[in-house]
Coordinates of C-alpha atoms and ligand atoms in Angstrom, one line a residue:
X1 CA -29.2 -24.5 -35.5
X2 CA -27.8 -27.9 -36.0
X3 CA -25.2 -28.7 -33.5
X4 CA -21.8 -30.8 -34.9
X5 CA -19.5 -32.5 -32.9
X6 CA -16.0 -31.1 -33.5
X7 CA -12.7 -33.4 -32.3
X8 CA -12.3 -32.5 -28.6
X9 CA -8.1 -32.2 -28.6
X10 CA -7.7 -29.2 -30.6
X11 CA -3.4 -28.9 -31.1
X12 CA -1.1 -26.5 -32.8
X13 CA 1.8 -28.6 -35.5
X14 CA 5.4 -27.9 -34.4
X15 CA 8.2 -29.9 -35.0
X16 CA 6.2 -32.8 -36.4
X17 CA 4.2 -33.0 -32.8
X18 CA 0.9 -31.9 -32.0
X19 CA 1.5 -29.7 -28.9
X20 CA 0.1 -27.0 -26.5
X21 CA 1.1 -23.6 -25.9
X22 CA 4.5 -23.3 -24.1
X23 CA 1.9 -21.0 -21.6
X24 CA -1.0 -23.9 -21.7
X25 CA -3.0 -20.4 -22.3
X26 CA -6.2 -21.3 -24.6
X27 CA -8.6 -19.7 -26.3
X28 CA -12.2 -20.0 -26.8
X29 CA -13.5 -20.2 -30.4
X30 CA -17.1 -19.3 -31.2
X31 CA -19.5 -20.7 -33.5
X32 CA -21.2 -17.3 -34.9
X33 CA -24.1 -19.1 -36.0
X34 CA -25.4 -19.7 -32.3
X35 CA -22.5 -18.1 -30.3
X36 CA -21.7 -20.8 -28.5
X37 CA -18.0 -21.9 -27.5
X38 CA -17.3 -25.1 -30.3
X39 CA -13.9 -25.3 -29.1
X40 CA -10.9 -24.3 -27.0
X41 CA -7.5 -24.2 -29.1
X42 CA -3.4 -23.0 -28.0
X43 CA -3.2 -19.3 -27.8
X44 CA 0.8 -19.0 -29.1
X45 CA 3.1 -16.5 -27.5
X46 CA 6.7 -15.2 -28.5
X47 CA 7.8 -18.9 -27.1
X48 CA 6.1 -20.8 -29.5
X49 CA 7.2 -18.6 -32.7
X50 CA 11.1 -19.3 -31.6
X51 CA 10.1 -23.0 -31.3
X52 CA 8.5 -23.2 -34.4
X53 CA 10.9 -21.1 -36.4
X54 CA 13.6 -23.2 -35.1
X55 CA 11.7 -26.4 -36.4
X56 CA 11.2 -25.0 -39.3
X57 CA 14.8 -23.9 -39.7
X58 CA 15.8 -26.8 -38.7
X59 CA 13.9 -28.7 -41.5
X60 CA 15.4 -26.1 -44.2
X61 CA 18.4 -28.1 -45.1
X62 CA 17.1 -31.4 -45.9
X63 CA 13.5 -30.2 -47.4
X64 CA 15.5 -27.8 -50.1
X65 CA 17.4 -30.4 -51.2
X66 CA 14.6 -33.4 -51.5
X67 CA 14.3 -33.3 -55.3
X68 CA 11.4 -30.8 -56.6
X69 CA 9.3 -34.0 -58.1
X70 CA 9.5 -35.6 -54.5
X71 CA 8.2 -32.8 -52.5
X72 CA 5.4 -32.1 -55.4
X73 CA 4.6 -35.8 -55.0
X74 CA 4.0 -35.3 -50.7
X75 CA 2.0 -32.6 -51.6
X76 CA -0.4 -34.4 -54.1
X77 CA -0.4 -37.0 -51.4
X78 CA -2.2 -33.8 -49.2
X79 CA -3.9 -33.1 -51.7
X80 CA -5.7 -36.8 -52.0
X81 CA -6.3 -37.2 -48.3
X82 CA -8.2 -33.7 -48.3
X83 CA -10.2 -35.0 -51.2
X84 CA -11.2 -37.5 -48.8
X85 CA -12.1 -35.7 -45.9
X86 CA -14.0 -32.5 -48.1
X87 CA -16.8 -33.0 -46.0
X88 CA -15.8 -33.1 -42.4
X89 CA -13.2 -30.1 -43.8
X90 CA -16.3 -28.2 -44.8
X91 CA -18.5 -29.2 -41.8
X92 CA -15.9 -27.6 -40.1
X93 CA -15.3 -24.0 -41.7
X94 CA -19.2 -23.6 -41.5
X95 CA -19.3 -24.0 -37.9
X96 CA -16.5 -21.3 -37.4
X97 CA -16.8 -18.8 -40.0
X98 CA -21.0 -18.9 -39.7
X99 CA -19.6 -19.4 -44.1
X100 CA -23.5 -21.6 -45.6
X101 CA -21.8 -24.8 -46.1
X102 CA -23.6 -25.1 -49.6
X103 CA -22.6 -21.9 -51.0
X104 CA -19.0 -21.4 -49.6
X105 CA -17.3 -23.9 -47.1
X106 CA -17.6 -26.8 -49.4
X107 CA -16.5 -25.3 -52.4
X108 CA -13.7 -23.7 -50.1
X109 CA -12.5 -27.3 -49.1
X110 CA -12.7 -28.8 -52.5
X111 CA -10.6 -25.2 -53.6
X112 CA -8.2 -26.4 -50.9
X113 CA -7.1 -29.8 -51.9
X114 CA -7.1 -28.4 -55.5
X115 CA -4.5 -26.0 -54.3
X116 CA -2.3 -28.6 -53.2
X117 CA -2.9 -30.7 -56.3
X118 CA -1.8 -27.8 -58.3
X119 CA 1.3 -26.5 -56.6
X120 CA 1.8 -30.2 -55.6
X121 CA 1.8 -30.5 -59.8
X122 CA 4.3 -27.3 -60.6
X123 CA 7.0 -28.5 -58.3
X124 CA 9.2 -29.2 -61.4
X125 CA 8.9 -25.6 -63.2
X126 CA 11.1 -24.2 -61.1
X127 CA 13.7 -23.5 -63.7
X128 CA 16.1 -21.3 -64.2
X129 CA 17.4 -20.0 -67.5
X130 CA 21.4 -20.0 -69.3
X131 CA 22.6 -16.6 -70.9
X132 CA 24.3 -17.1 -74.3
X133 CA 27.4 -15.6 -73.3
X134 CA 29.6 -17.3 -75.4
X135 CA 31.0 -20.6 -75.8
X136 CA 33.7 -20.0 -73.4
X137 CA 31.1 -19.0 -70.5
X138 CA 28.4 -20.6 -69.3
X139 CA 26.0 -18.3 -67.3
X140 CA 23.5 -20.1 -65.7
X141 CA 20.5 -19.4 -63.4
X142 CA 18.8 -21.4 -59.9
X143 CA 15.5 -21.0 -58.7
X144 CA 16.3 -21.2 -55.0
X145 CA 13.8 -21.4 -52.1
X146 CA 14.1 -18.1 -49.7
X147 CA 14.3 -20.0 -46.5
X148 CA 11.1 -19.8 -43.4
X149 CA 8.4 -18.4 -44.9
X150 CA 6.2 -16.6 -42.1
X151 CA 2.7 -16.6 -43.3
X152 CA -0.4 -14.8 -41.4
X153 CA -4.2 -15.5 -42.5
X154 CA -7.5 -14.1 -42.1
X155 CA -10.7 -15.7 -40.9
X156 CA -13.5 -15.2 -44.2
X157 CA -11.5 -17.9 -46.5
X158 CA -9.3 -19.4 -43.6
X159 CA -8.5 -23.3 -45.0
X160 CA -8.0 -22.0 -48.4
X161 CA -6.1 -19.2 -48.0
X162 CA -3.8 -21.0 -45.6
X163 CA -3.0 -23.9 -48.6
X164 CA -2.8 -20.6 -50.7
X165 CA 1.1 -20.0 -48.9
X166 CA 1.4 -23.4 -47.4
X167 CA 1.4 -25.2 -50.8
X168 CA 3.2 -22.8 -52.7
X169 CA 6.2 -22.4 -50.2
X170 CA 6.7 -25.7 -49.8
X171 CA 6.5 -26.8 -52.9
X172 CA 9.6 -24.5 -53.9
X173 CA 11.8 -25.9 -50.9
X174 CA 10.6 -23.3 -48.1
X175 CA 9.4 -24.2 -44.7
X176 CA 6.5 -22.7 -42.9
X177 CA 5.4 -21.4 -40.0
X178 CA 2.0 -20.2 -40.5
X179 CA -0.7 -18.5 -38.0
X180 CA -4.1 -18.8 -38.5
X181 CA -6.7 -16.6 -37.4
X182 CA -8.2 -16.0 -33.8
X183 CA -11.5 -16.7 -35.1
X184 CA -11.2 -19.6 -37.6
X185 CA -8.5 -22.0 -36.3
X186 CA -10.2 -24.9 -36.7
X187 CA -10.0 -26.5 -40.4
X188 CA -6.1 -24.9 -40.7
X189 CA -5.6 -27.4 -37.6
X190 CA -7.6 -29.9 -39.1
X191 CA -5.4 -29.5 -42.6
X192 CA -2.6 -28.9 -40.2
X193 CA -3.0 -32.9 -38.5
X194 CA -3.1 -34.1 -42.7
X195 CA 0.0 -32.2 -42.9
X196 CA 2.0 -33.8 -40.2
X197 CA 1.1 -37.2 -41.1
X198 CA 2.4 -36.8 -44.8
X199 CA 5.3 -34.4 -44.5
X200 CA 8.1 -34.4 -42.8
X201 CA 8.7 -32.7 -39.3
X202 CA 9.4 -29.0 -38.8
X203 CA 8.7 -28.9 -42.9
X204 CA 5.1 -27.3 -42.0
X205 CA 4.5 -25.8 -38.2
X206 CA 0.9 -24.5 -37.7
X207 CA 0.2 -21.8 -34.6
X208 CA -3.2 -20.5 -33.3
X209 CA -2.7 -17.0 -31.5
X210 CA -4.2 -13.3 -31.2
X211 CA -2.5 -11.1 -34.2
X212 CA -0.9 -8.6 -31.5
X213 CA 1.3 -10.9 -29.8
X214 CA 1.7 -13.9 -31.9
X215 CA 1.1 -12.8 -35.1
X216 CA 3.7 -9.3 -34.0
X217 CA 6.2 -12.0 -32.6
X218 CA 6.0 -14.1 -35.9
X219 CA 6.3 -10.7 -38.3
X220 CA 9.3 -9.5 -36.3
X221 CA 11.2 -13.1 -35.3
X222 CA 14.9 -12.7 -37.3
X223 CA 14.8 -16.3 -38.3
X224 CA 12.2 -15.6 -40.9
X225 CA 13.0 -14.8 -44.6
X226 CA 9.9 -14.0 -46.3
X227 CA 6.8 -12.6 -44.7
X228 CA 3.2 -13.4 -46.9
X229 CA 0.5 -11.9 -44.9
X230 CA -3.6 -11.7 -46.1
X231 CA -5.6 -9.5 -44.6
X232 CA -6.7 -6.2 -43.4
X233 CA -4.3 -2.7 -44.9
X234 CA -3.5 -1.4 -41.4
X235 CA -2.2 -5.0 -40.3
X236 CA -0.3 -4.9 -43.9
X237 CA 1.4 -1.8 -42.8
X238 CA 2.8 -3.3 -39.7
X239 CA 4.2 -6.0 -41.4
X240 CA 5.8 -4.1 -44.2
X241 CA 7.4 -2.3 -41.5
X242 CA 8.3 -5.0 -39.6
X243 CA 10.2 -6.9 -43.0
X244 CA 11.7 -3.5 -43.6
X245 CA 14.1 -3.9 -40.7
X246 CA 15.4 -7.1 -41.9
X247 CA 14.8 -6.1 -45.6
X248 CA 12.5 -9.2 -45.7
X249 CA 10.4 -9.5 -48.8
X250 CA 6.7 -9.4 -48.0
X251 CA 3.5 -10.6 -50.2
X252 CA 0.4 -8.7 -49.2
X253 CA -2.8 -9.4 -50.1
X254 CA -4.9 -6.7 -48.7
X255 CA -8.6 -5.1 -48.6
X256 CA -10.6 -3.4 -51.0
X257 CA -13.9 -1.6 -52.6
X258 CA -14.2 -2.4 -55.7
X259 CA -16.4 -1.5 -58.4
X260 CA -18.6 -2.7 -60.4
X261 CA -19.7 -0.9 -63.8
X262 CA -22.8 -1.6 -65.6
X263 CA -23.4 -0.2 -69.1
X264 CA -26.5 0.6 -70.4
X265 CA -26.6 -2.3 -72.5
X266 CA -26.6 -4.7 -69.9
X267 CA -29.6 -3.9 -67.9
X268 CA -30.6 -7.7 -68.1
X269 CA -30.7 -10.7 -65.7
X270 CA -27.5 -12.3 -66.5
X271 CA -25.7 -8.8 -65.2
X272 CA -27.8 -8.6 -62.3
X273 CA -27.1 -12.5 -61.0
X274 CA -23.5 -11.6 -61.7
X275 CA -23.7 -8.1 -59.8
X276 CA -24.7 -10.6 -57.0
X277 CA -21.8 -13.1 -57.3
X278 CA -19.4 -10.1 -57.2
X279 CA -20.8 -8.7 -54.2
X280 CA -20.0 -12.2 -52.6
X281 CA -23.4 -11.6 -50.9
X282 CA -23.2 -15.5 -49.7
X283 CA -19.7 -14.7 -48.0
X284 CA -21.8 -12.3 -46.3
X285 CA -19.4 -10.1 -48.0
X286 CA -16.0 -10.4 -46.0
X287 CA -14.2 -10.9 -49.0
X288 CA -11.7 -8.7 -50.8
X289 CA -12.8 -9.3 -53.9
X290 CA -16.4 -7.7 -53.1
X291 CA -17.9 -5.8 -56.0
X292 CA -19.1 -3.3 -53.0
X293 CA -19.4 0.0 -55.3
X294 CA -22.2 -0.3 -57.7
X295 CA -21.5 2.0 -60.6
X296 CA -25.1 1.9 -62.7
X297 CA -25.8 4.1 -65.9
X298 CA -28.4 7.1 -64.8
X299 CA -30.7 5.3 -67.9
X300 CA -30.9 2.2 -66.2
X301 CA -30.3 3.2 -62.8
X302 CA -34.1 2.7 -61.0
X303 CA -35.0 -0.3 -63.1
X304 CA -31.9 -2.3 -62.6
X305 CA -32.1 -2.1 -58.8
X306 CA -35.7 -3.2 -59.0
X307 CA -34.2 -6.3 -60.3
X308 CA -31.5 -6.2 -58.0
X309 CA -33.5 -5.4 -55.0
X310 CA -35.9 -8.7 -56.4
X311 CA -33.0 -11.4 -56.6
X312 CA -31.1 -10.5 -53.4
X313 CA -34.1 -10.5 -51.5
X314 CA -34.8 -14.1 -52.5
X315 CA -31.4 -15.4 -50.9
X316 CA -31.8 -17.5 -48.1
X317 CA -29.9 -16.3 -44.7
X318 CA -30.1 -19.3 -42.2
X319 CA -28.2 -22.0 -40.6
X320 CA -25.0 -21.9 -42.1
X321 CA -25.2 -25.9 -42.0
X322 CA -28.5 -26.4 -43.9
X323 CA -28.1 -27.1 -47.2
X324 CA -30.8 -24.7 -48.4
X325 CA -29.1 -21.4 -46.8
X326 CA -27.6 -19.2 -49.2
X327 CA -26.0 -16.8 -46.7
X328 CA -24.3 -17.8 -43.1
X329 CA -23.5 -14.8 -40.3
X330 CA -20.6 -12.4 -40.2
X331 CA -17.4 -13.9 -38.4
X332 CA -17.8 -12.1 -34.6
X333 CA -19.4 -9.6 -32.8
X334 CA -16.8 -6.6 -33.3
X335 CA -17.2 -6.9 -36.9
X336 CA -20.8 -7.6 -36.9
X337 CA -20.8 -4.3 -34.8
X338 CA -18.9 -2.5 -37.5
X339 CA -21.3 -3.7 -40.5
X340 CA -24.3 -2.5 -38.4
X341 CA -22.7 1.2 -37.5
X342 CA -22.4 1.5 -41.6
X343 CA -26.1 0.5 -41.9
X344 CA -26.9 2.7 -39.1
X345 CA -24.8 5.5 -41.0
X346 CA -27.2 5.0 -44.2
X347 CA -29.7 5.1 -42.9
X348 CA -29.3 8.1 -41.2
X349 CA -28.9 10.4 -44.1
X350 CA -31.5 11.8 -45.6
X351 CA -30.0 11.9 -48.6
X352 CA -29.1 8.0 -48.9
X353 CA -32.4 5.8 -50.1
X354 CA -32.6 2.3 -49.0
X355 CA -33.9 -0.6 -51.5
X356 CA -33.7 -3.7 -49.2
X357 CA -32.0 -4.7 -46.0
X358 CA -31.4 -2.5 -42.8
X359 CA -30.3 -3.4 -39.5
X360 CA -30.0 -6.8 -38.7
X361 CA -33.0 -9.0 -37.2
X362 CA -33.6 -8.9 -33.4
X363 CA -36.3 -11.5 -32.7
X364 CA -36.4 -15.5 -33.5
X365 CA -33.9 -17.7 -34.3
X366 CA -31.9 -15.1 -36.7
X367 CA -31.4 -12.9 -33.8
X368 CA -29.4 -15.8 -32.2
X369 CA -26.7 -15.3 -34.2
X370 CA -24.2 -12.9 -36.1
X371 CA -26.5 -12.4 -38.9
X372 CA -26.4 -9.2 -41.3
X373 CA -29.5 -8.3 -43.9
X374 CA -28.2 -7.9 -47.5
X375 CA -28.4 -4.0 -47.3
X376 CA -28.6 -2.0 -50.6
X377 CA -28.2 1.8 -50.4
X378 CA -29.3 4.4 -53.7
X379 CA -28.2 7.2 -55.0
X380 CA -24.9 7.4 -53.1
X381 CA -21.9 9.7 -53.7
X382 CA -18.8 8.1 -53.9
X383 CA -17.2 10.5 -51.4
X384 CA -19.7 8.7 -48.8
X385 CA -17.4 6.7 -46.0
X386 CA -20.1 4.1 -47.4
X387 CA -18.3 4.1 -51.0
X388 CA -15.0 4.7 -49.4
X389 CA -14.3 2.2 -46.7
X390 CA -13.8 -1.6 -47.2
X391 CA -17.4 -2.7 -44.6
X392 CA -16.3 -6.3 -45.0
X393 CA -20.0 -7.2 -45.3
X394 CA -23.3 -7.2 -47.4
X395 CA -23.7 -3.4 -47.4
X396 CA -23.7 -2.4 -51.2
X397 CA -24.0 1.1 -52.4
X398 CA -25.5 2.0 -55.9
X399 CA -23.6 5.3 -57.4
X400 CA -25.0 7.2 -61.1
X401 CA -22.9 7.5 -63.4
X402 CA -23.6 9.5 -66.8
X403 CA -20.3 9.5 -69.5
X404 CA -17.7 6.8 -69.2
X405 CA -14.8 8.9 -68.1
X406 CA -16.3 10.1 -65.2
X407 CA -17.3 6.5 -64.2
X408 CA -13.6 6.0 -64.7
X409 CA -12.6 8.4 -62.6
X410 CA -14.8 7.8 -59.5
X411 CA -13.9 4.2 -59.9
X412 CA -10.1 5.0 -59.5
X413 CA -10.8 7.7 -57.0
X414 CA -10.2 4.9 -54.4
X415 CA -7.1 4.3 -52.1
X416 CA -7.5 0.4 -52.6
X417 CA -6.9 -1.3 -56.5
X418 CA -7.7 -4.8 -56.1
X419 CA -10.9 -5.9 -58.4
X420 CA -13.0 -4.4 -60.5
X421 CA -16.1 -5.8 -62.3
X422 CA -17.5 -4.6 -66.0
X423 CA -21.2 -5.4 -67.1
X424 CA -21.2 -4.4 -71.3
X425 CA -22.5 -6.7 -74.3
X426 CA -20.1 -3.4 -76.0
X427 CA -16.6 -6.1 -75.6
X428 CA -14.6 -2.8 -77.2
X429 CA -16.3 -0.3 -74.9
X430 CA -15.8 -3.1 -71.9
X431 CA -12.9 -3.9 -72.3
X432 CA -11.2 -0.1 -72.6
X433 CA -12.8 0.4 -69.1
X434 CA -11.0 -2.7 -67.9
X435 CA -8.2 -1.5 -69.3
X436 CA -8.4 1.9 -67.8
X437 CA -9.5 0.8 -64.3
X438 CA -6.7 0.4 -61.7
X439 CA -7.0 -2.7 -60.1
X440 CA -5.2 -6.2 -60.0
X441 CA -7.9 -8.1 -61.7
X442 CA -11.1 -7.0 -63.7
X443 CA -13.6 -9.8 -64.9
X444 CA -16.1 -8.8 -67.7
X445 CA -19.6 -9.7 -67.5
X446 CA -19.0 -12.4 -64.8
X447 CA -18.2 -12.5 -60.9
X448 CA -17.0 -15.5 -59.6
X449 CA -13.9 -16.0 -57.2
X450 CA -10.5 -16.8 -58.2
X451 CA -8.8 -19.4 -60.0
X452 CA -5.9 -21.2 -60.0
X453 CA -3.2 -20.5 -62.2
X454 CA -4.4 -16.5 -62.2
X455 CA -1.4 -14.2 -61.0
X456 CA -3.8 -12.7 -58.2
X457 CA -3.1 -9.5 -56.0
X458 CA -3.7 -5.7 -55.6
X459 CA -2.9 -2.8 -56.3
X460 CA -2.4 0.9 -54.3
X461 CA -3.7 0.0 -51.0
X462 CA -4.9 -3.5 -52.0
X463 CA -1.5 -5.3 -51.5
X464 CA 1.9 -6.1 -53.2
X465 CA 3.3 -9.1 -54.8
X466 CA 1.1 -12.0 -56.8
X467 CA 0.1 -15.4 -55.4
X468 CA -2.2 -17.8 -56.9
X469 CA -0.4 -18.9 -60.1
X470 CA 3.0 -20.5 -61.1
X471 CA 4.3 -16.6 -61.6
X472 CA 3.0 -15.9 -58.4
X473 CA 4.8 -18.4 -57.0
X474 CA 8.3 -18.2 -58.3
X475 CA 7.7 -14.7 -57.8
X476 CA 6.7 -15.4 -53.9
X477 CA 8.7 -17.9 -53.1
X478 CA 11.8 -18.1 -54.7
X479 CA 14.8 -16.4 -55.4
X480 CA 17.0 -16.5 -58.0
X481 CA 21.0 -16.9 -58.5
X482 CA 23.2 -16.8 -61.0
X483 CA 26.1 -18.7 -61.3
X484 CA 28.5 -17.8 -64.1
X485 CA 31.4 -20.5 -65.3
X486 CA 34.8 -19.9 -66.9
X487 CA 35.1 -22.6 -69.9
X488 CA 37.9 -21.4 -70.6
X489 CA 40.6 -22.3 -68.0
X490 CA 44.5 -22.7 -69.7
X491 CA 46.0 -26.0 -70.6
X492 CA 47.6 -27.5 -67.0
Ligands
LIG1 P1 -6.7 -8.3 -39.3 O1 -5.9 -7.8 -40.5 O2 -6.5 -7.6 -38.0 O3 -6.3 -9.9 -39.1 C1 -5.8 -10.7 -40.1 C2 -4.7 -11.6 -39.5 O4 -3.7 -10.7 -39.0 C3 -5.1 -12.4 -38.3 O5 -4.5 -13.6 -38.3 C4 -4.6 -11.6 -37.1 O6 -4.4 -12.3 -36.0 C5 -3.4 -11.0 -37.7 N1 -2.9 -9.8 -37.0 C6 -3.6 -8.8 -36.4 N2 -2.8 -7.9 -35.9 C7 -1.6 -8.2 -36.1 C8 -0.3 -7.7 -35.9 N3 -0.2 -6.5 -35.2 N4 0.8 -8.3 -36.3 C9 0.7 -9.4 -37.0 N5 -0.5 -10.1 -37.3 C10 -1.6 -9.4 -36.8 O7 -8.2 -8.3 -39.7 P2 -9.5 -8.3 -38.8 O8 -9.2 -7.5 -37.5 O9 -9.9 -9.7 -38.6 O10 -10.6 -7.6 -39.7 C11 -10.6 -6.1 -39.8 C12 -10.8 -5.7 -41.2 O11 -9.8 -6.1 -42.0 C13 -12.1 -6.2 -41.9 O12 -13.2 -5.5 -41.5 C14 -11.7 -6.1 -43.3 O13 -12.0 -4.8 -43.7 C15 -10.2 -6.3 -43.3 N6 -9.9 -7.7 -43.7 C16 -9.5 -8.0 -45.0 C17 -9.3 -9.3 -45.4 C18 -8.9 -9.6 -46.8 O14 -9.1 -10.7 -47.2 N7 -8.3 -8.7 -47.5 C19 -9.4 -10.4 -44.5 C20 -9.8 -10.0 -43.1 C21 -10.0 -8.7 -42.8
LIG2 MG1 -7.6 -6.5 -36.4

């Protein structure tokens, strides 16, 4: 594995400084390619959550009222210097996330300055609307920010998803206090340093904690306004319930199993490079968006997972840092622990067949780090805690289906509604499914990851609220008043 040297002085962003932990408590962070310790960083308390939402309080006033154009205008500024520093940004998430730097960290830093280049770009549609009341009335409404957005992150997309509320929230006059994950600290900080040089202090404060005492302290302090919060749906509960005490509105963007249909009529190579793309089998999987439950038509069924079986054995799992490695590692040991108990679990039923993959290798260089086979498992049920739980890694299972309302309804019969794929050269039979399928976004015939501009979120157990888009952020991070005017006042 290559090594890369990472800057030494790793800080958190309050209040414009670069600073410690109030406890000077650390915390190691782990390169899962090798496990080896690539950095210490601030491990925030309770203490550092009042300081930072008091910076970023602080910074309310004056940031709501800096004209919408201006504050676009720093952002695009963000935006430019990331464009500059892509690489060392991307270096970066590969070496904490185990993410190949071909296949997902660089196009996650290039996604990231985008972000701010779009949001950075909408800062002057945040209009409101008049009512036609009458001549003698006008009835007008504001687009007003909420106040301290507190934002909370997972590790598999961390930069990106980070500019996904950062960018947003600032761009509609909020101020931030975000907390990035224990695991993948590093490029947020890095972002975090581009931040503090460009905007001004307390506008953006950055923390680097554990979820149970920083990221509790954050979801619970009274000087926040609006909670947005991505990851896991028991972690998405606590924070509902935490914003339900201070009736705080909350954006969640939670997990999911989503399926993926095929028709008859596309048992071809175009569906099965797509079925692969919507698997995220170069995230390793840890995304929400995973096509993880393989719905094939029984006619196609054996023949289509020889092809499957073919292609996903030809990815390349290595060093997430050399250029030819499809697929990097999964993010730590717990959950690299939790991917191999499913595998263990398929394998152990008599009655579940495995096409490729298995447990993970445990010899030569592989071995070294967190590194999970591309696992397929045939002629599952959908009842199987296989096909029900989110695994967060490359463990797919292949269902049979034989009419399309029973497909339908195995594909719903789901606590979680966030993506769903359909395969069909049939647009009228595809797009019915799509139609009928309960999730927050359905792609036909392709599989790639989200785009900008897309109101994006879940459904049921998959989340609340959209982010992604211009909707999704006037949505998000706004609220609006109305202020209504009597024309007609008599003579003085
Ligand atoms: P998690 O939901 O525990 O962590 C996500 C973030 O929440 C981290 O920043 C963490 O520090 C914080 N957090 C944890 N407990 C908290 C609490 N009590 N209060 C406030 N913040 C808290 O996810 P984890 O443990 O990393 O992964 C577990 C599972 O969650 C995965 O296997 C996967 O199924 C799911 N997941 C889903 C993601 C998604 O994008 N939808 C992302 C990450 C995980
Ligand atoms: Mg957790």
């Amino acid at each position: 594995m290559q090594d890369v040297v990472l800057p030494t002085a790793h800080k958190m962003l309050l209040a414009g400084e670069r600073v410690d932990s109030a406890s000077g408590e650390t915390f190691a962070v782990e390169n899962p390619a090798n496990r080896t310790v690539i950095a210490h960083v601030p491990r925030a308390g309770a203490e550092d959550v009042d300081r930072a939402v008091a910076a970023a309080s602080a910074a309310f006033p004056t940031w709501r009222l800096v004209p919408a154009r201006e504050r676009g205008k720093l952002l695009l500024k963000v935006a430019e210097v990331l464009e500059g520093r892509i690489e060392e940004l991307a270096r970066t998430i590969a070496t904490e996330t185990g993410n190949a730097l071909r296949t997902q960290a660089r196009p996650e830093a290039t996604l990231t300055a985008d972000i701010f280049r779009y949001f950075g770009g909408l800062a002057s549609e945040i209009k409101g609307e008049t009512l036609p009341l009458g001549e003698n009335v006008l009835s007008y409404s504001r687009r007003e920010p909420i106040g301290v957005v507190g934002a909370i992150i997972p590790w598999n997309a961390p930069v990106l998803l980070a500019a996904l509320k950062i960018a947003p929230a600032l761009s509609t006059g909020n101020t931030v206090v975000i907390k990035a994950a224990e695991d993948a600290p590093l490029g947020v900080l890095m972002m975090a340093q581009v931040c503090q040089e460009l905007l001004p202090p307390g506008v953006l404060n950055v923390l680097t904690g554990y979820g149970h005492d920083c990221g509790a302290a954050l979801s619970q302090h009274p000087g926040i306004r609006k909670l947005s919060f991505t990851g896991s749906t028991e972690v998405g509960k606590l924070i509902m319930k935490a914003a339900a005490d201070r009736l705080v509105p909350v954006s969640l963007e939670l997990g999911g199993k989503s399926p993926s249909i095929v028709f008859p009529d596309a048992n071809e190579d175009w569906a099965v490079s797509g079925i692969i793309n919507a698997m995220r089998f170069t995230r390793q999987s840890q995304s929400c968006t995973a096509g993880s439950r393989l719905f094939l038509h029984a006619s196609i069924f054996d023949e289509f997972l020889d092809k499957l079986a073919d292609k996903t054995s030809a990815l390349k799992m290595g060093d997430p840092l050399d250029e030819s490695s499809d697929m990097g590692t999964i993010i730590n040991e717990k959950q690299f622990r939790k991917v191999c108990g499913y595998v263990e679990e398929g394998l152990s039923r008599a009655d579940a067949r495995l096409v490729i993959g298995g447990l993970p290798p445990d010899s030569g260089p592989l071995s070294e780090g967190w590194f999970a086979r591309p696992t397929i498992f045939a002629d599952a049920s959908n009842d199987w805690r296989l096909a029900r739980e989110e695994i967060f890694g490359p463990v797919l299972v292949a269902i049979r289906w034989e009419d399309e309302a029973q497909v339908v309804r195995m594909a719903n019969d789901s606590h979680y509604g966030l993506a769903a794929f359909v395969w069909s050269r049939d647009i009228g039979q595809a797009l019915r499914t799509a139609h009928r399928v309960e999730a927050g976004w359905v792609q036909v015939n392709q599989g790639v990851g989200q785009v900008l501009g897309q109101s994006y979120g879940g459904t049921k157990h998959s989340g609340i609220g959209r982010e992604f888009s211009l909707e999704g952020m006037l949505d998000s991070f706004t609220q609006r008043k109305s202020v209504t005017v009597n024309l007609d006042l008599p003579a003085p």
